[in-house]
mmCIF file of C-alpha atoms in Angstrom:
data_model
loop_
_atom_site.group_PDB
_atom_site.id
_atom_site.type_symbol
_atom_site.label_atom_id
_atom_site.label_comp_id
_atom_site.label_asym_id
_atom_site.label_seq_id
_atom_site.Cartn_x
_atom_site.Cartn_y
_atom_site.Cartn_z
ATOM 1 C CA MET A 1 103.091 100.378 120.758
ATOM 2 C CA LYS A 2 101.320 97.811 118.516
ATOM 3 C CA LYS A 3 98.250 100.071 118.317
ATOM 4 C CA LEU A 4 100.392 103.019 117.224
ATOM 5 C CA GLN A 5 102.101 100.851 114.599
ATOM 6 C CA ASN A 6 98.701 99.785 113.174
ATOM 7 C CA THR A 7 97.553 103.414 113.079
ATOM 8 C CA VAL A 8 100.717 104.465 111.242
ATOM 9 C CA GLN A 9 100.306 101.581 108.757
ATOM 10 C CA LYS A 10 96.718 102.611 108.036
ATOM 11 C CA TYR A 11 97.762 106.225 107.506
ATOM 12 C CA ILE A 12 100.590 105.258 105.159
ATOM 13 C CA SER A 13 98.333 102.948 103.170
ATOM 14 C CA LYS A 14 95.814 105.739 102.722
ATOM 15 C CA LEU A 15 98.541 108.020 101.440
ATOM 16 C CA PHE A 16 100.127 105.564 99.052
ATOM 17 C CA ASN A 17 97.269 103.124 98.309
ATOM 18 C CA LYS A 18 99.317 100.186 99.594
ATOM 19 C CA GLU A 19 98.199 96.904 101.092
ATOM 20 C CA VAL A 20 97.800 96.793 104.862
ATOM 21 C CA GLU A 21 98.198 93.756 107.079
ATOM 22 C CA GLN A 22 95.708 93.616 109.923
ATOM 23 C CA ASN A 23 95.221 90.652 112.248
ATOM 24 C CA GLY A 24 97.156 88.387 109.885
ATOM 25 C CA ALA A 25 95.019 89.248 106.833
ATOM 26 C CA THR A 26 96.192 91.480 104.028
ATOM 27 C CA THR A 27 93.622 93.862 102.611
ATOM 28 C CA SER A 28 93.908 96.228 99.708
ATOM 29 C CA MET A 29 92.466 99.725 99.810
ATOM 30 C CA ASN A 30 91.472 101.432 96.571
ATOM 31 C CA HIS A 31 90.746 105.090 95.870
ATOM 32 C CA ALA A 32 86.976 104.699 96.154
ATOM 33 C CA ASP A 33 87.223 103.221 99.657
ATOM 34 C CA GLN A 34 89.565 105.992 100.730
ATOM 35 C CA LEU A 35 87.522 108.866 99.330
ATOM 36 C CA ILE A 36 83.959 107.762 100.047
ATOM 37 C CA LYS A 37 82.359 110.708 101.774
ATOM 38 C CA ARG A 38 79.340 112.946 101.432
ATOM 39 C CA TYR A 39 79.388 114.973 98.221
ATOM 40 C CA THR A 40 77.125 117.726 96.978
ATOM 41 C CA LYS A 41 75.753 117.134 93.508
ATOM 42 C CA SER A 42 78.113 119.722 92.050
ATOM 43 C CA GLU A 43 81.172 118.229 93.810
ATOM 44 C CA LEU A 44 80.329 114.783 92.469
ATOM 45 C CA ALA A 45 79.706 116.175 88.986
ATOM 46 C CA ASP A 46 83.120 117.889 89.167
ATOM 47 C CA LEU A 47 84.763 114.544 89.981
ATOM 48 C CA TYR A 48 83.210 113.067 86.836
ATOM 49 C CA LYS A 49 84.100 116.251 84.903
ATOM 50 C CA LYS A 50 80.464 116.738 83.855
ATOM 51 C CA PRO A 51 77.837 119.389 84.491
ATOM 52 C CA VAL A 52 75.342 118.568 87.249
ATOM 53 C CA TYR A 53 72.474 118.102 84.809
ATOM 54 C CA SER A 54 74.481 115.467 82.875
ATOM 55 C CA LEU A 55 75.338 113.543 86.040
ATOM 56 C CA MET A 56 71.707 113.588 87.148
ATOM 57 C CA ARG A 57 70.602 112.414 83.690
ATOM 58 C CA TRP A 58 73.053 109.491 83.922
ATOM 59 C CA ILE A 59 71.637 108.575 87.311
ATOM 60 C CA LYS A 60 67.973 108.817 86.288
ATOM 61 C CA ASN A 61 68.510 106.883 83.039
ATOM 62 C CA ASP A 62 70.145 103.948 84.869
ATOM 63 C CA GLU A 63 67.089 102.222 86.339
ATOM 64 C CA ASP A 64 69.084 99.906 88.627
ATOM 65 C CA LEU A 65 71.148 102.776 89.999
ATOM 66 C CA TYR A 66 68.145 105.025 90.487
ATOM 67 C CA SER A 67 66.120 102.340 92.288
ATOM 68 C CA GLU A 68 69.069 101.542 94.595
ATOM 69 C CA LEU A 69 69.428 105.233 95.437
ATOM 70 C CA LYS A 70 65.687 105.504 96.120
ATOM 71 C CA ALA A 71 65.958 102.525 98.493
ATOM 72 C CA THR A 72 68.540 104.477 100.546
ATOM 73 C CA GLY A 73 66.189 107.424 100.916
ATOM 74 C CA TYR A 74 67.386 109.500 97.959
ATOM 75 C CA ARG A 75 65.094 112.347 96.936
ATOM 76 C CA THR A 76 65.575 114.442 93.793
ATOM 77 C CA TYR A 77 65.597 117.690 95.775
ATOM 78 C CA GLN A 78 68.372 116.691 98.200
ATOM 79 C CA LYS A 79 71.530 118.759 97.870
ATOM 80 C CA GLU A 80 74.107 116.096 98.686
ATOM 81 C CA PHE A 81 74.597 112.370 98.468
ATOM 82 C CA LYS A 82 75.194 110.273 101.597
ATOM 83 C CA LYS A 83 78.246 108.011 101.816
ATOM 84 C CA GLU A 84 76.272 104.875 100.968
ATOM 85 C CA GLN A 85 74.708 106.655 97.974
ATOM 86 C CA VAL A 86 78.147 107.714 96.730
ATOM 87 C CA ARG A 87 79.323 104.101 97.054
ATOM 88 C CA ILE A 88 76.344 102.965 94.924
ATOM 89 C CA ILE A 89 77.021 105.642 92.299
ATOM 90 C CA PHE A 90 80.707 104.656 92.095
ATOM 91 C CA ARG A 91 79.728 101.003 91.667
ATOM 92 C CA HIS A 92 77.322 101.756 88.808
ATOM 93 C CA LEU A 93 79.129 104.584 87.016
ATOM 94 C CA GLY A 94 82.691 103.589 87.853
ATOM 95 C CA GLU A 95 85.228 105.477 89.878
ATOM 96 C CA PRO A 96 85.822 109.060 88.768
ATOM 97 C CA ASP A 97 89.317 110.401 88.167
ATOM 98 C CA TYR A 98 90.298 111.935 91.473
ATOM 99 C CA PRO A 99 92.249 115.170 91.599
ATOM 100 C CA GLN A 100 95.848 114.698 92.751
#
């Protein structure tokens, strides 16, 4: 029963971006943590409401961001970003406005 209650709490917190209590510690979940997933370049550009070429220019012009992406195995010809690459992009460029 306790396991089901924890699962329900996690689900509700994802829906409403509320704080969740787990093992006596309260943690807060934000939109970026909830929506980190693999994105194609065009999907990510859509989240930032920019054309793909603008997003890629932002990424290449930010030396710290670009070098961090390269360290994760990023290649300019890849079609999508891995979860860890998306997390890095969000950290450097800020969270995009997510569709409701």
